[in-house]
Tab-separated table of C-alpha atoms in Angstrom:
chain	number	residue	atom	x	y	z
A	1	MET	CA	-4.307	-4.697	-34.376
A	2	LYS	CA	-5.464	-2.503	-37.261
A	3	GLU	CA	-6.685	0.151	-34.796
A	4	LEU	CA	-3.321	0.183	-33.026
A	5	ILE	CA	-1.421	0.689	-36.272
A	6	GLN	CA	-3.812	3.452	-37.344
A	7	ALA	CA	-3.457	5.192	-33.966
A	8	LEU	CA	0.343	4.950	-34.174
A	9	ALA	CA	0.298	6.416	-37.689
A	10	ALA	CA	-1.900	9.288	-36.474
A	11	ALA	CA	0.392	9.904	-33.506
A	12	ARG	CA	3.476	10.015	-35.738
A	13	LEU	CA	1.945	12.946	-37.623
A	14	ASN	CA	2.141	14.929	-34.376
A	15	PHE	CA	5.632	13.977	-33.209
A	16	HIS	CA	7.744	17.050	-32.606
A	17	ALA	CA	11.026	17.441	-34.451
A	18	ILE	CA	13.900	15.875	-32.561
A	19	GLY	CA	17.392	17.300	-32.768
A	20	ARG	CA	20.575	15.741	-31.514
A	21	ASP	CA	20.825	17.098	-28.001
A	22	GLY	CA	23.475	14.803	-26.530
A	23	SER	CA	27.162	14.523	-27.222
A	24	ALA	CA	30.017	12.271	-26.232
A	25	SER	CA	33.674	11.807	-26.941
A	26	VAL	CA	35.542	8.533	-26.872
A	27	VAL	CA	39.042	7.239	-27.383
A	28	SER	CA	39.322	4.208	-29.651
A	29	LYS	CA	41.496	1.197	-28.903
A	30	THR	CA	44.056	2.655	-31.291
A	31	GLY	CA	44.236	5.849	-29.241
A	32	LYS	CA	42.332	8.098	-31.641
A	33	SER	CA	39.687	10.305	-30.064
A	34	PHE	CA	36.476	11.376	-31.720
A	35	ALA	CA	33.245	13.074	-30.749
A	36	TYR	CA	29.681	12.461	-31.852
A	37	SER	CA	26.194	13.741	-31.149
A	38	TYR	CA	23.000	11.792	-30.637
A	39	ILE	CA	19.336	12.111	-29.683
A	40	THR	CA	18.810	11.479	-25.969
A	41	LEU	CA	16.054	9.296	-24.563
A	42	ASP	CA	14.622	12.362	-22.807
A	43	ALA	CA	14.269	14.153	-26.157
A	44	ILE	CA	12.574	11.144	-27.757
A	45	VAL	CA	10.086	10.850	-24.896
A	46	ALA	CA	9.320	14.590	-24.887
A	47	ALA	CA	8.800	14.653	-28.667
A	48	THR	CA	6.645	11.543	-28.981
A	49	PHE	CA	4.828	10.517	-25.794
A	50	PRO	CA	2.271	13.382	-25.781
A	51	ALA	CA	1.229	12.497	-29.356
A	52	LEU	CA	1.013	8.801	-28.432
A	53	ALA	CA	-1.137	9.584	-25.392
A	54	ALA	CA	-3.458	11.773	-27.487
A	55	GLN	CA	-4.189	8.682	-29.588
A	56	GLY	CA	-4.788	6.496	-26.542
A	57	LEU	CA	-1.407	4.781	-26.811
A	58	HIS	CA	1.022	3.949	-24.045
A	59	CYS	CA	4.710	3.166	-24.415
A	60	TYR	CA	6.800	1.266	-21.868
A	61	TRP	CA	9.921	-0.889	-21.656
A	62	THR	CA	10.785	-4.294	-20.289
A	63	ASN	CA	14.198	-5.886	-20.001
A	64	LYS	CA	15.701	-9.288	-19.306
A	65	LEU	CA	19.046	-11.029	-19.339
A	66	ALA	CA	19.517	-13.677	-22.019
A	67	ASP	CA	22.851	-15.467	-22.066
A	68	LYS	CA	25.435	-12.723	-22.533
A	69	PHE	CA	22.916	-10.095	-23.632
A	70	LEU	CA	20.658	-7.522	-22.063
A	71	VAL	CA	17.408	-7.514	-24.043
A	72	VAL	CA	15.504	-4.222	-23.858
A	73	THR	CA	12.029	-4.226	-25.396
A	74	ALA	CA	9.920	-1.158	-26.186
A	75	HIS	CA	6.165	-1.727	-26.255
A	76	VAL	CA	3.354	0.442	-27.654
A	77	THR	CA	-0.141	-0.614	-26.688
A	78	ASN	CA	-3.693	0.613	-26.917
A	79	GLY	CA	-4.741	-1.694	-24.079
A	80	GLU	CA	-5.896	-4.415	-26.461
A	81	ASN	CA	-3.004	-4.966	-28.844
A	82	GLU	CA	0.700	-4.382	-28.689
A	83	LEU	CA	3.630	-3.707	-31.004
A	84	PHE	CA	7.190	-4.139	-29.788
A	85	SER	CA	10.810	-3.735	-30.777
A	86	GLU	CA	13.796	-5.394	-29.087
A	87	ALA	CA	17.393	-4.274	-28.716
A	88	TRP	CA	19.885	-7.060	-27.871
A	89	LEU	CA	22.955	-5.571	-26.211
A	90	PRO	CA	26.127	-7.515	-25.381
A	91	LEU	CA	27.066	-7.399	-21.717
A	92	ALA	CA	30.795	-7.545	-22.482
A	93	GLY	CA	32.875	-4.551	-23.465
A	94	THR	CA	31.654	-1.967	-20.983
A	95	ALA	CA	33.986	0.872	-20.123
A	96	GLU	CA	36.556	-0.093	-17.514
A	97	ALA	CA	36.060	3.219	-15.693
A	98	GLN	CA	32.411	2.412	-14.932
A	99	ASN	CA	31.291	0.381	-11.995
A	100	PRO	CA	28.894	-2.496	-12.868
A	101	ALA	CA	25.771	-0.537	-11.884
A	102	GLN	CA	26.768	2.410	-14.088
A	103	ALA	CA	27.518	0.061	-16.972
A	104	MET	CA	24.089	-1.602	-16.643
A	105	GLY	CA	22.400	1.808	-16.456
A	106	SER	CA	24.170	2.883	-19.637
A	107	LEU	CA	23.072	-0.298	-21.423
A	108	LEU	CA	19.464	0.150	-20.273
A	109	THR	CA	19.316	3.739	-21.513
A	110	TYR	CA	20.998	2.830	-24.799
A	111	GLY	CA	18.621	-0.085	-25.325
A	112	ARG	CA	15.560	1.990	-24.502
A	113	ARG	CA	16.656	4.711	-26.892
A	114	TYR	CA	17.259	2.346	-29.789
A	115	SER	CA	14.273	0.058	-29.259
A	116	VAL	CA	11.783	2.944	-29.045
A	117	SER	CA	13.414	4.747	-31.989
A	118	CYS	CA	12.967	1.649	-34.117
A	119	LEU	CA	9.413	1.065	-32.913
A	120	LEU	CA	8.324	4.661	-33.560
A	121	GLY	CA	10.213	5.081	-36.833
A	122	ILE	CA	12.633	7.730	-35.576
A	123	ALA	CA	15.773	8.084	-37.693
């Protein structure tokens, strides 16, 4: 486990800077609209996965349904040991305009983004 943590620390030194490259706008339940920006999963992968690979690390995701939650887990492994971070996402409250497959895809991407950000120490 010590080797995995050391390799992850070394990889983090070579992560590229990540800027907020995504944006969205929403209307609240009270009718107020607002916009925000965020870091996309693509940007996180591009900025971190090459540095992880250079240290012999691999990152992947798993997911499962648990009660009323979608659990998305990010894993970093060196083939011997593994660190992981889970994001528990409620299945209720998806946008009415989305069909169920789109809603699940949105939850998967959101969960992957947050679980890997937490695991890799990305603010």
